[in-house]
Coordinates of C-alpha atoms and ligand atoms in Angstrom, one line a residue:
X285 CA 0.0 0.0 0.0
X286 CA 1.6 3.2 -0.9
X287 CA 2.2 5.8 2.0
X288 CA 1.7 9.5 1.4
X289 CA 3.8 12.0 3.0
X290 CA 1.9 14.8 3.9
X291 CA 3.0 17.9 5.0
X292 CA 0.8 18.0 8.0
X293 CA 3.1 15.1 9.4
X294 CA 6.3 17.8 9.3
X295 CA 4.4 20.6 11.2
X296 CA 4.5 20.5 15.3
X297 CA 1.6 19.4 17.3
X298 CA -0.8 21.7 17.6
X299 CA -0.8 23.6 14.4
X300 CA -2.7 23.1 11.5
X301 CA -0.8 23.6 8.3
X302 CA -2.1 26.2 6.1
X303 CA 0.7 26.9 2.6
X304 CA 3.4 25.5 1.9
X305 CA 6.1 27.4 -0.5
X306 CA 9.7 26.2 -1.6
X307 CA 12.4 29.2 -1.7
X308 CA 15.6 28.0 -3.0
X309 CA 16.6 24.8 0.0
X310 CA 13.9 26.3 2.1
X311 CA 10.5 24.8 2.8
X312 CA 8.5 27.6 4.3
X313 CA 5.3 26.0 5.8
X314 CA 2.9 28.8 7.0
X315 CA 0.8 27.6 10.2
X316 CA -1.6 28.0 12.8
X317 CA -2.8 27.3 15.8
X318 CA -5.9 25.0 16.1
X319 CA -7.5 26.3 19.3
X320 CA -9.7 29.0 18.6
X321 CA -9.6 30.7 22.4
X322 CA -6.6 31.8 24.2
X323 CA -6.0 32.2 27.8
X324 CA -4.4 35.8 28.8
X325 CA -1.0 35.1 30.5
X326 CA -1.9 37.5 33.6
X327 CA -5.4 36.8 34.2
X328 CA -5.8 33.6 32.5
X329 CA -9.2 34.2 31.4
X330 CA -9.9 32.7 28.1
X331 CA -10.3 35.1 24.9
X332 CA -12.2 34.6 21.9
X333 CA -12.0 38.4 20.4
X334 CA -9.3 38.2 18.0
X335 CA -7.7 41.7 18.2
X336 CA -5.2 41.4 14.9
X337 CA -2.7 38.5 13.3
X338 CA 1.3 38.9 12.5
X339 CA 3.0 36.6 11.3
X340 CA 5.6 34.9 13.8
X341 CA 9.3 33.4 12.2
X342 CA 10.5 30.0 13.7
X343 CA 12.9 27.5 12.6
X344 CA 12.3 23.6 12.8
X345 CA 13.8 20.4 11.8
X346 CA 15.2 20.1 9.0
X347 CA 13.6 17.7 6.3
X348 CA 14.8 15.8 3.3
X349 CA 18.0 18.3 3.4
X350 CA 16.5 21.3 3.4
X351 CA 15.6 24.3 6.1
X352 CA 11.9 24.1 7.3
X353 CA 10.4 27.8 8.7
X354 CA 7.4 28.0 10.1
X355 CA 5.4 31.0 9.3
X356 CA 3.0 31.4 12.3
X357 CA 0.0 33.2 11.8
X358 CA 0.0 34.6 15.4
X359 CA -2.9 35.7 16.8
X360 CA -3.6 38.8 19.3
X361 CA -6.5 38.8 21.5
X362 CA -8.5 40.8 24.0
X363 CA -8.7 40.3 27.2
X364 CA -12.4 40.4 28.3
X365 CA -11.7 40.2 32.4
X366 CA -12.9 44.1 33.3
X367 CA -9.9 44.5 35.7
X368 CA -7.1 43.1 34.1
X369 CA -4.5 45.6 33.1
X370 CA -3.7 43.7 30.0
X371 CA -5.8 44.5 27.1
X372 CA -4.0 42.7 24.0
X373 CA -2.4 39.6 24.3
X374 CA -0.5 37.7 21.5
X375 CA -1.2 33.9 21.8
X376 CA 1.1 31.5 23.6
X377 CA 1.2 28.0 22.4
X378 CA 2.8 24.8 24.1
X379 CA 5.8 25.3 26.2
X380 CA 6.9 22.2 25.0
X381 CA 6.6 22.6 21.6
X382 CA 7.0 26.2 20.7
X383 CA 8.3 28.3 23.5
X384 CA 7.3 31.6 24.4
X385 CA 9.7 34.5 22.3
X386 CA 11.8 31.3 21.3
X387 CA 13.3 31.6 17.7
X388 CA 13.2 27.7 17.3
X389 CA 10.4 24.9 17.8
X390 CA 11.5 23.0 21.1
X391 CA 12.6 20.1 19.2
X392 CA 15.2 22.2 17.4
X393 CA 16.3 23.6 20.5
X394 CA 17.1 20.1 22.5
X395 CA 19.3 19.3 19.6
X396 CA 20.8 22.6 19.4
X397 CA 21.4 22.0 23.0
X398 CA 22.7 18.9 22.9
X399 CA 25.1 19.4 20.2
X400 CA 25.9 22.0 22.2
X401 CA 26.9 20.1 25.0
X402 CA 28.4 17.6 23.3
X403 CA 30.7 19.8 21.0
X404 CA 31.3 23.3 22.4
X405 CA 30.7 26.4 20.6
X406 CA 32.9 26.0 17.5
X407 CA 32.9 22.5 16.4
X408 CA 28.7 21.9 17.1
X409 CA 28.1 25.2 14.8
X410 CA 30.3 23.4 12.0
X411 CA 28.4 20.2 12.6
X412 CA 25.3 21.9 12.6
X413 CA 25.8 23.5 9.4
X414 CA 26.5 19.9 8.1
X415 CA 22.6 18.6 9.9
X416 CA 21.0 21.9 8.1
X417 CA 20.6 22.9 11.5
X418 CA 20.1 26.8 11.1
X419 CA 22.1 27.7 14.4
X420 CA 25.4 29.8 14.7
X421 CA 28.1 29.3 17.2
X422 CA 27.1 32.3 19.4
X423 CA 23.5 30.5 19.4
X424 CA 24.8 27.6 20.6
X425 CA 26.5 29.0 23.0
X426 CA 23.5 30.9 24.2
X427 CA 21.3 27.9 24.6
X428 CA 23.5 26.0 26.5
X429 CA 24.0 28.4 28.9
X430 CA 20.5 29.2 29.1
X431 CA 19.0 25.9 29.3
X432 CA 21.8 25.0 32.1
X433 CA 20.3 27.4 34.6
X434 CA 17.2 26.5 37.2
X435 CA 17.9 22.7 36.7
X436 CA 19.0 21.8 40.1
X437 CA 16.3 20.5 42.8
X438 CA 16.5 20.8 46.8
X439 CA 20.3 19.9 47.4
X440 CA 21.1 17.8 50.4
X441 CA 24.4 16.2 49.9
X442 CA 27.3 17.9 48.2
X443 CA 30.9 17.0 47.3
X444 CA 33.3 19.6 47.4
X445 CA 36.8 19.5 44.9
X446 CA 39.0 22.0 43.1
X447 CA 40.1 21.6 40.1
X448 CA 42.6 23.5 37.8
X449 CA 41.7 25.9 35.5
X450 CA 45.3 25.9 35.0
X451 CA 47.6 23.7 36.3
X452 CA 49.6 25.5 39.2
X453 CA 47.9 28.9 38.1
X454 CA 44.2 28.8 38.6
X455 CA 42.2 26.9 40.5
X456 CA 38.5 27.0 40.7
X457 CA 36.1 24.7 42.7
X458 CA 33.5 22.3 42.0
X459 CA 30.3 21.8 43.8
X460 CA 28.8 18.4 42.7
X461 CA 25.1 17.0 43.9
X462 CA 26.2 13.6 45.5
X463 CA 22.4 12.3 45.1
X464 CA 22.2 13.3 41.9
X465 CA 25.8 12.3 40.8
X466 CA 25.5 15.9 38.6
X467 CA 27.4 19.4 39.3
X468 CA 26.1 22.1 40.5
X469 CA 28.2 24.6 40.8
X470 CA 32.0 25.9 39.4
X471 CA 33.3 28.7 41.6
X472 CA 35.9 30.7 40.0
X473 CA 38.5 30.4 42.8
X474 CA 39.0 28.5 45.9
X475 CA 39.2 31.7 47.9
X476 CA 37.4 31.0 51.3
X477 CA 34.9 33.7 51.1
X478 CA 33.8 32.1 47.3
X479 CA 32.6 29.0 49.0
X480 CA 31.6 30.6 52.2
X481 CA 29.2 32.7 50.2
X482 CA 28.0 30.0 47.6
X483 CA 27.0 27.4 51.3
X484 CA 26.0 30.1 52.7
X485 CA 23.3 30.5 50.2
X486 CA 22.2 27.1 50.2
X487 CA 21.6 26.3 54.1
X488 CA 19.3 23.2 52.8
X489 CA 22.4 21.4 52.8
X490 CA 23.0 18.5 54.9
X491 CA 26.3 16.2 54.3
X492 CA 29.2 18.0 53.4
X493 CA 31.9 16.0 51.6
X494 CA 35.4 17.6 51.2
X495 CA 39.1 17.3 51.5
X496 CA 40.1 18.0 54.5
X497 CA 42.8 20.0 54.0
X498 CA 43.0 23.6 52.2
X499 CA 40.8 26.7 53.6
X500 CA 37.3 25.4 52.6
X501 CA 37.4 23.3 54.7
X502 CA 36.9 25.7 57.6
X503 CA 34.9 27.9 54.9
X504 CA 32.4 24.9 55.0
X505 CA 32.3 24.5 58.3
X506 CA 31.7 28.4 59.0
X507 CA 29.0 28.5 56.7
X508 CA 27.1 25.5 57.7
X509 CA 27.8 24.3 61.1
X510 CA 24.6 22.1 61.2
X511 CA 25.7 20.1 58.4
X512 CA 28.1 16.6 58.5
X513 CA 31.3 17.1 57.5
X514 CA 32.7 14.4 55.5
X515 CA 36.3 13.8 55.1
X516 CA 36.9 12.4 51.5
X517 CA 38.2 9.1 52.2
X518 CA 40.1 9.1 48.9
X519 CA 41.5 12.1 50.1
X520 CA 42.4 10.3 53.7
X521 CA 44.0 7.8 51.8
X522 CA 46.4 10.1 50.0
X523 CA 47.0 11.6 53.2
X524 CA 47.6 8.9 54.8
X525 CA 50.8 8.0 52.0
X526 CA 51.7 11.4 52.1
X527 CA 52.4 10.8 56.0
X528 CA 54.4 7.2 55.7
X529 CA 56.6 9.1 52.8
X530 CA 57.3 11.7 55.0
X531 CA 58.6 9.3 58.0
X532 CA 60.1 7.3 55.5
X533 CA 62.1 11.0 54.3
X534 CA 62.7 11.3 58.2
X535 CA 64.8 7.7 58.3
X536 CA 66.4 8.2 55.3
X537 CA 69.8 8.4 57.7
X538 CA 69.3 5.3 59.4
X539 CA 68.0 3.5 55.9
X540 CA 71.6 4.3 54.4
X541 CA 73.0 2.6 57.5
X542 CA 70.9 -0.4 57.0
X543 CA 71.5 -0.8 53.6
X544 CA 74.8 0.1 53.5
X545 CA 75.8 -2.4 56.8
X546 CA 74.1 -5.4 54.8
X547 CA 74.0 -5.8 51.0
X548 CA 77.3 -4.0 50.2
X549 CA 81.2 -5.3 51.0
X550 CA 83.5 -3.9 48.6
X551 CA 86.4 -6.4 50.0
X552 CA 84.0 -9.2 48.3
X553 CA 83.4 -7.4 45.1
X554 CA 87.1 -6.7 43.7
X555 CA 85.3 -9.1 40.8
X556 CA 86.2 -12.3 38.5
X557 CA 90.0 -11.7 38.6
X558 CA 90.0 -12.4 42.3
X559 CA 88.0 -15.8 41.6
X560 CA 90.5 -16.8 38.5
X561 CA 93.3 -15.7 40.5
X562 CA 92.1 -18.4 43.5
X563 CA 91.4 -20.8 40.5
X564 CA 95.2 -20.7 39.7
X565 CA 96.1 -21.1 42.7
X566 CA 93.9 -24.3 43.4
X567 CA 95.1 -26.0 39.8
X568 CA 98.7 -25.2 41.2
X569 CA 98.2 -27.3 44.0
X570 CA 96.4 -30.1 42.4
X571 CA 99.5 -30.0 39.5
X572 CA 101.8 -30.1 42.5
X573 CA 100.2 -33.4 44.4
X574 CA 99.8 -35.0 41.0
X575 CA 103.2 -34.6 40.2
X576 CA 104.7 -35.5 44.0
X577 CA 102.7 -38.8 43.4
X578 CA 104.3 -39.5 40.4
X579 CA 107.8 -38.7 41.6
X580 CA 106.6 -41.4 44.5
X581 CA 105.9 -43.7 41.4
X582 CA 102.4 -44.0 42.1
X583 CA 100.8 -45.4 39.0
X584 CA 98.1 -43.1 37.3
X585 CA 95.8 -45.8 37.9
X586 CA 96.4 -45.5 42.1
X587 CA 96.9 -41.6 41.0
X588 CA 93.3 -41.3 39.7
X589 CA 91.4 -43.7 42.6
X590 CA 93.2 -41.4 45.4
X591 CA 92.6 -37.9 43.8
X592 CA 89.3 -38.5 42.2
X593 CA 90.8 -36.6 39.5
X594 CA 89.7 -38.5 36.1
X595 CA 92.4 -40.6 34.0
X596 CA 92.5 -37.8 31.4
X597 CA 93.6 -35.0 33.8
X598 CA 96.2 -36.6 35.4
X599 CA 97.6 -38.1 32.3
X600 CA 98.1 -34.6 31.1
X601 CA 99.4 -32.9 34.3
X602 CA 101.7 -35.8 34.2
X603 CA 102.8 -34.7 30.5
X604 CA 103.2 -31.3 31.9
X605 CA 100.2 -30.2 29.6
X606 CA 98.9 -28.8 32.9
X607 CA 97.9 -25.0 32.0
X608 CA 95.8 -26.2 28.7
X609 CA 93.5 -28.3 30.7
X610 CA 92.2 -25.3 32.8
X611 CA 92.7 -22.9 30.0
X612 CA 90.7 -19.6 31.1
X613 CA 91.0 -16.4 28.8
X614 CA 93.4 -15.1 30.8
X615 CA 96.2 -17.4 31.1
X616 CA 98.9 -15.3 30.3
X617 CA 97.9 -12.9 33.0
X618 CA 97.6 -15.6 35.7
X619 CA 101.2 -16.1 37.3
X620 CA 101.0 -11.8 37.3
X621 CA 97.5 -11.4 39.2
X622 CA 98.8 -11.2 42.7
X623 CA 101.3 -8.9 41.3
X624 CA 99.2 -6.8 39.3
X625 CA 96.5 -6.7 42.3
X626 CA 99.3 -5.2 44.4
X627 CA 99.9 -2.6 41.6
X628 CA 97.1 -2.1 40.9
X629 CA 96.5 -1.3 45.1
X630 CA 99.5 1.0 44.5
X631 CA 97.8 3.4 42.3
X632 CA 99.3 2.1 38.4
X633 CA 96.4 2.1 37.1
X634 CA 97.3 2.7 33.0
X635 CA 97.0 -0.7 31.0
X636 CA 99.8 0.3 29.4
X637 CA 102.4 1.2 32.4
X638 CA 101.8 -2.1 33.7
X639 CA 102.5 -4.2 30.6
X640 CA 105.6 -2.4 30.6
X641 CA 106.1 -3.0 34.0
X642 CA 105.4 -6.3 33.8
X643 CA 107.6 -6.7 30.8
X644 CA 110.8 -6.0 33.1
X645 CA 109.6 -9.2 34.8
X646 CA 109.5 -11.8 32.0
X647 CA 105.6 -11.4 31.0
X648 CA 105.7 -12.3 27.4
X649 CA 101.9 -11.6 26.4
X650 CA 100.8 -8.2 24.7
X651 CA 99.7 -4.8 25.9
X652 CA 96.1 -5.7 25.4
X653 CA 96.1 -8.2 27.3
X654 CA 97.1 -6.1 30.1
X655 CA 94.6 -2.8 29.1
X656 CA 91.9 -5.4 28.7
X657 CA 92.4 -6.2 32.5
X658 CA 92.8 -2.7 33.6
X659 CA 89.8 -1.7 31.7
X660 CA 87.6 -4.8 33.9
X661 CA 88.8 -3.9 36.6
X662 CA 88.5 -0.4 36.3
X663 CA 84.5 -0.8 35.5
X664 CA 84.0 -3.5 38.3
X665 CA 85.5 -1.3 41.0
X666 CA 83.1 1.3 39.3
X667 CA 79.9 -0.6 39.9
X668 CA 81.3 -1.6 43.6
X669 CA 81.0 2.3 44.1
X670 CA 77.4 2.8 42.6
X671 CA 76.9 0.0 44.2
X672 CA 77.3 1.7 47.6
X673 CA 75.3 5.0 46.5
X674 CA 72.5 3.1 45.3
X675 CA 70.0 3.7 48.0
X676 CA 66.6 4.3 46.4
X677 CA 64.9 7.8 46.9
X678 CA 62.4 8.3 49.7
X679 CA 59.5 7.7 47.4
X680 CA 60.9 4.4 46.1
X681 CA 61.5 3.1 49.5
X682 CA 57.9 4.1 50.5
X683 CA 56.6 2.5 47.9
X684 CA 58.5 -0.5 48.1
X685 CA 57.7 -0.9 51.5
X686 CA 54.1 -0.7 51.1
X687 CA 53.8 -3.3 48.1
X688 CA 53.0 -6.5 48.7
X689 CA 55.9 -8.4 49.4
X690 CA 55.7 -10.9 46.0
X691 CA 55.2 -8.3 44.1
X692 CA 59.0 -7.2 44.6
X693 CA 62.0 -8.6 42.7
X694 CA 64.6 -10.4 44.4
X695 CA 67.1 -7.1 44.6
X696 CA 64.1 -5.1 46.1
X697 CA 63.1 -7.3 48.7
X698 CA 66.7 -7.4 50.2
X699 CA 66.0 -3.6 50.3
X700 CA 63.0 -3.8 52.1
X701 CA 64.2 -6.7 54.5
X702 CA 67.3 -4.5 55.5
X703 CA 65.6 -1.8 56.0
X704 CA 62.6 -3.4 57.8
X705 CA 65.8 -4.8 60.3
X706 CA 67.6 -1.9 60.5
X707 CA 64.6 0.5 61.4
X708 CA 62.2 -0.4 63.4
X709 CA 60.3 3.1 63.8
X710 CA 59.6 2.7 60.1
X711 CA 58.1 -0.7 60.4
X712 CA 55.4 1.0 63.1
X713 CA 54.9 3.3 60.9
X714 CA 53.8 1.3 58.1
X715 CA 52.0 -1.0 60.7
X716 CA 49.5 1.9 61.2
X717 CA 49.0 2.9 57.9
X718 CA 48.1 -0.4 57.9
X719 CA 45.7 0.1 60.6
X720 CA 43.9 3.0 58.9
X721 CA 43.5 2.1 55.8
X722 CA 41.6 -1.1 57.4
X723 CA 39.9 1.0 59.6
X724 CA 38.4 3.4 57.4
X725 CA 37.5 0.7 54.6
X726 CA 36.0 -1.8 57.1
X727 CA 34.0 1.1 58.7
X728 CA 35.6 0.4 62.5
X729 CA 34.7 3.5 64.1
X730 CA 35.3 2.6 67.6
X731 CA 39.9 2.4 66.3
X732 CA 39.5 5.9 65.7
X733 CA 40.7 6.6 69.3
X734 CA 43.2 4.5 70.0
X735 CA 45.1 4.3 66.2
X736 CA 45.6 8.4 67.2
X737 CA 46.7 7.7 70.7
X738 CA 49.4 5.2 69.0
X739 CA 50.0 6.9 66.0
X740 CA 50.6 10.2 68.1
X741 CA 53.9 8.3 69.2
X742 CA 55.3 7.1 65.9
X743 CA 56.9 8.7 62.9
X744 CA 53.7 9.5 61.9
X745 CA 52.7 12.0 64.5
X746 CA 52.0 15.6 62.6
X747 CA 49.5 13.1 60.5
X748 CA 47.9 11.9 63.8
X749 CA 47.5 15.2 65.0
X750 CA 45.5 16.6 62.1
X751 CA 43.5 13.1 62.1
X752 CA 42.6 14.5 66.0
X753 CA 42.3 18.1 65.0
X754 CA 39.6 16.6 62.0
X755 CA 38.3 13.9 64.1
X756 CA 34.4 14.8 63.6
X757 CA 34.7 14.8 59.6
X758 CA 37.1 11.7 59.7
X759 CA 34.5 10.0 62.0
X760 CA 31.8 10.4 59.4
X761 CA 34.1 9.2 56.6
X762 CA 34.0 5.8 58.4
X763 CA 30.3 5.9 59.2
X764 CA 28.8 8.2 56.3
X765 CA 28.4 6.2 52.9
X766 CA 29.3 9.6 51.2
X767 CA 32.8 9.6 49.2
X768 CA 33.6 12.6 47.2
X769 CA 34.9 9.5 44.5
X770 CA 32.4 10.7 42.1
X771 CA 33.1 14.7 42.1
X772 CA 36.7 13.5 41.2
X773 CA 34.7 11.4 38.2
X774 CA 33.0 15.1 37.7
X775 CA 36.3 16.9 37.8
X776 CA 37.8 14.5 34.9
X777 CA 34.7 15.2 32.8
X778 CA 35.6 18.8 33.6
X779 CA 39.2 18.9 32.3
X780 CA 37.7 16.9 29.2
X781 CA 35.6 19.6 27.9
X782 CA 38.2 22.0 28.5
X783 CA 40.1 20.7 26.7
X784 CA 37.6 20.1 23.9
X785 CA 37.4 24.0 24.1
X786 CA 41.3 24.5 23.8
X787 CA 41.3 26.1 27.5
X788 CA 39.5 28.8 26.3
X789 CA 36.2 28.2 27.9
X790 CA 34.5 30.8 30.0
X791 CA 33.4 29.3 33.5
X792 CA 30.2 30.2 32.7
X793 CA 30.0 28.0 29.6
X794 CA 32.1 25.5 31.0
X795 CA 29.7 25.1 34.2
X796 CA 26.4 25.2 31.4
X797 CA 28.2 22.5 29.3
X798 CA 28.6 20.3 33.1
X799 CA 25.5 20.9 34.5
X800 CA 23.7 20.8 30.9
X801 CA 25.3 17.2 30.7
X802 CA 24.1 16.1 34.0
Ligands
ZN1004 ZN1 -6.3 39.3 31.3

């Protein structure tokens, strides 16, 4: 069955179609109204006396690719109530589809608005042009800002944040409805008497949840000293690491100690020379008890069942074919090593000095032999002495510390079981960290008491003493099932539409474009 299109099906609700005209791209649909009567916007007495008609401009959907207006034969009316002070009254149609003094049909308009949102300014007005949406990129702008105002309902529960309008330069804050999960509010600064004023203006608010740190704080509790005050517990958390780096930064003395007293003896790490050298020694001694044997005319046979040595080896220390069987890469060098050691201890420490040193003592290999050596041993002694620098920072200690111990490599956890020896204070500290973190995630209140009386001893006593100073706002973190987790969600969004707008973005739009998106 073929389907009609009919132009009464393009036209909003609540118009009747009258004309329709083609300019150029443009369909131009002339409407009206279907209710005959009209109800005066300050009386609201219905009016039947048509006064006069103009004709009313509005844009719509586009259709098929090309602009629809709407001509709208507006009518004005009389009002007939004998006291009202309004005598002519143009007619109002639905808010919902055709808004009063609005330029576009509501249906246009959420677009506009969304595109808005989604976009910014700039980009939506170039994608609208590509929808045939007739809006410019001061238009967008406008409705986004306007539709983002009068949206919020009774607030109750707020998260508190700041955020950077730019990083180490500006700072604004940002006031997000916890119930809602949407933002309310961007402040321009995180001056005291900004959020001061901006709680002060909303007493209706109950819960409270905010760093604990920074001025607000004490702004938000100034302003509204009925509500709870939440500590953030991410923010707790942070604190809380901040607080075990800082003791760890206070040990970093007695760390050095410990890892320097355990992991490091340069006596043992003079290297592979020292190994080959006690090598040649060892095959000297086996060469010489082969070799008294023999003299004793032991047979190879006896030689082989009393040394253990195999039949092979002994045959060919007897043959005096002793220094091939162990061959190492440095044979040549091996009569010379104590000798060179002892130079070397001396302070000659040029490859090619000691050749011709060694020279004057019947050594009969080359100079490279001898600068090969000196080179070795000039980079082991080097990584004996970064060896015994190479305590980690403060930060890599803390973190160390608080991984979980198979987590670490080998190297690491020697680190941590040095240090965990060789400073006890540090090992409380972490202990209680411990004991926070548990407490505030497994909600015991009643360890709130005693973790600051012990913690008020430790390494970690400034942190205890603003835990005590807090205590109220820490309480409810534990108790209230408030976190300011999703404001930080909120403040990501945030940096992403700034960024969409190139940093550029007035608060104003950038809090319409938030709260619009809510
Ligand atoms: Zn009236």
């Amino acid at each position: 069955m073929p389907s009609t299109c009919r132009i009464s099906s393009l036209i909003p609700a609540g118009f009747i179609a009258e004309n329709e005209t083609r300019i150029d791209d443009e369909i131009v649909l002339t409407v009206r109204a279907e209710a005959s009567i009209a109800p005066c916007p300050i009386c609201a007495a219905p009016s039947r006396r048509i006064h006069s008609r103009y004709i009313r401009h509005v844009s719509d959907l586009p259709a098929s690719g090309r602009l629809v207006r709407l001509r709208i034969v507006t009518r004005r009316f009389c009002c007939e109530a004998p006291r009202c002070p309004r005598q002519i009254f143009a007619e109002r149609f639905d808010e919902t589809v055709l808004p009063v003094r609005s330029r576009r049909t509501a249906r246009l308009e959420g677009l506009v608005h969304h595109l808005g949102l989604a976009l910014g300014g700039r980009p939506a007005a170039a994608f609208a042009k590509r929808l045939m949406l007739p809006v410019s990129n001061d238009t967008l702008l406008r409705v986004v800002r306007r539709r983002a105002i009068s949206r919020a309902g009774p607030l109750s529960v707020i998260g508190i944040d700041d955020w950077a309008f730019r990083r180490n330069h500006r700072y604004g804050m940002i006031v997000c409805d916890l119930e809602r999960r949407r933002v309310v509010a961007l402040l321009p600064d995180r001056e005291i008497a900004t959020i001061e004023a901006w709680l002060a203006a909303h007493p209706e608010i109950e819960i409270v949840s905010r760093d604990r740190g920074g001025g607000y704080g004490e702004a938000a509790a100034k302003a509204l000293p009925h509500a709870i005050h939440v500590a953030d517990r991410w923010h707790l958390f942070e604190n809380a690491s901040a607080a075990f780096l800082d003791a760890v930064r206070k040990s970093m003395r007695s760390i050095r100690m410990a890892i320097g007293a355990t992991t490091i003896n340069p006596e043992l790490l003079t290297c592979a020379e020292r190994l080959q050298y006690e090598g040649y020694l060892r095959r000297e001694e086996t060469n010489a008890a082969i070799m008294a044997l023999t003299k004793d005319g032991v047979s190879i046979k006896q030689i082989v069942r009393r040394t253990g040595y195999s039949r092979g080896l002994v045959r060919q220390i007897i043959r005096g074919r002793r220094t091939d069987v162990f061959r190492v890469r440095l044979s040549t060098l091996d009569a010379y090593l104590p000798w060179l050691d002892a130079q070397w201890a001396g302070g000659c420490r040029k490859g090619a000095e000691l050749w011709r040193r060694m020279k004057t003592r019947g050594f009969h290999g080359s100079a490279r032999v001898v600068s090969e050596w000196a080179t070795r041993r000039r980079r082991a002694e080097k990584a004996s002495d970064q060896n015994l620098q190479k305590v980690p920072s403060a930060r890599t200690i803390a973190r160390l510390m608080t991984m979980a111990r198979d987590h670490l490599s080998k190297a690491d956890s020697v680190t941590v079981a040095a240090i965990e020896a060789g400073v006890v204070a540090l090992v409380e500290a972490r202990r209680l960290i411990e004991r926070f973190h548990t407490m505030i995630r497994t909600k015991i209140e009643a360890d709130l008491e005693p973790w600051i009386a012990a913690a008020s001893t430790s390494l970690l006593a400034s942190f205890a003493a603003g835990i005590a100073k807090s205590k109220a706002a820490v309480r409810a973190a534990i108790t209230q099932p408030w976190s300011n987790g999703q404001t930080e969600g909120q403040v990501n969004k945030l940096k992403m539409v700034k960024r969409q707008m190139y940093g550029r973005a007035k608060i104003d739009l950038l809090e319409a474009r938030l709260i619009g998106a809510a």
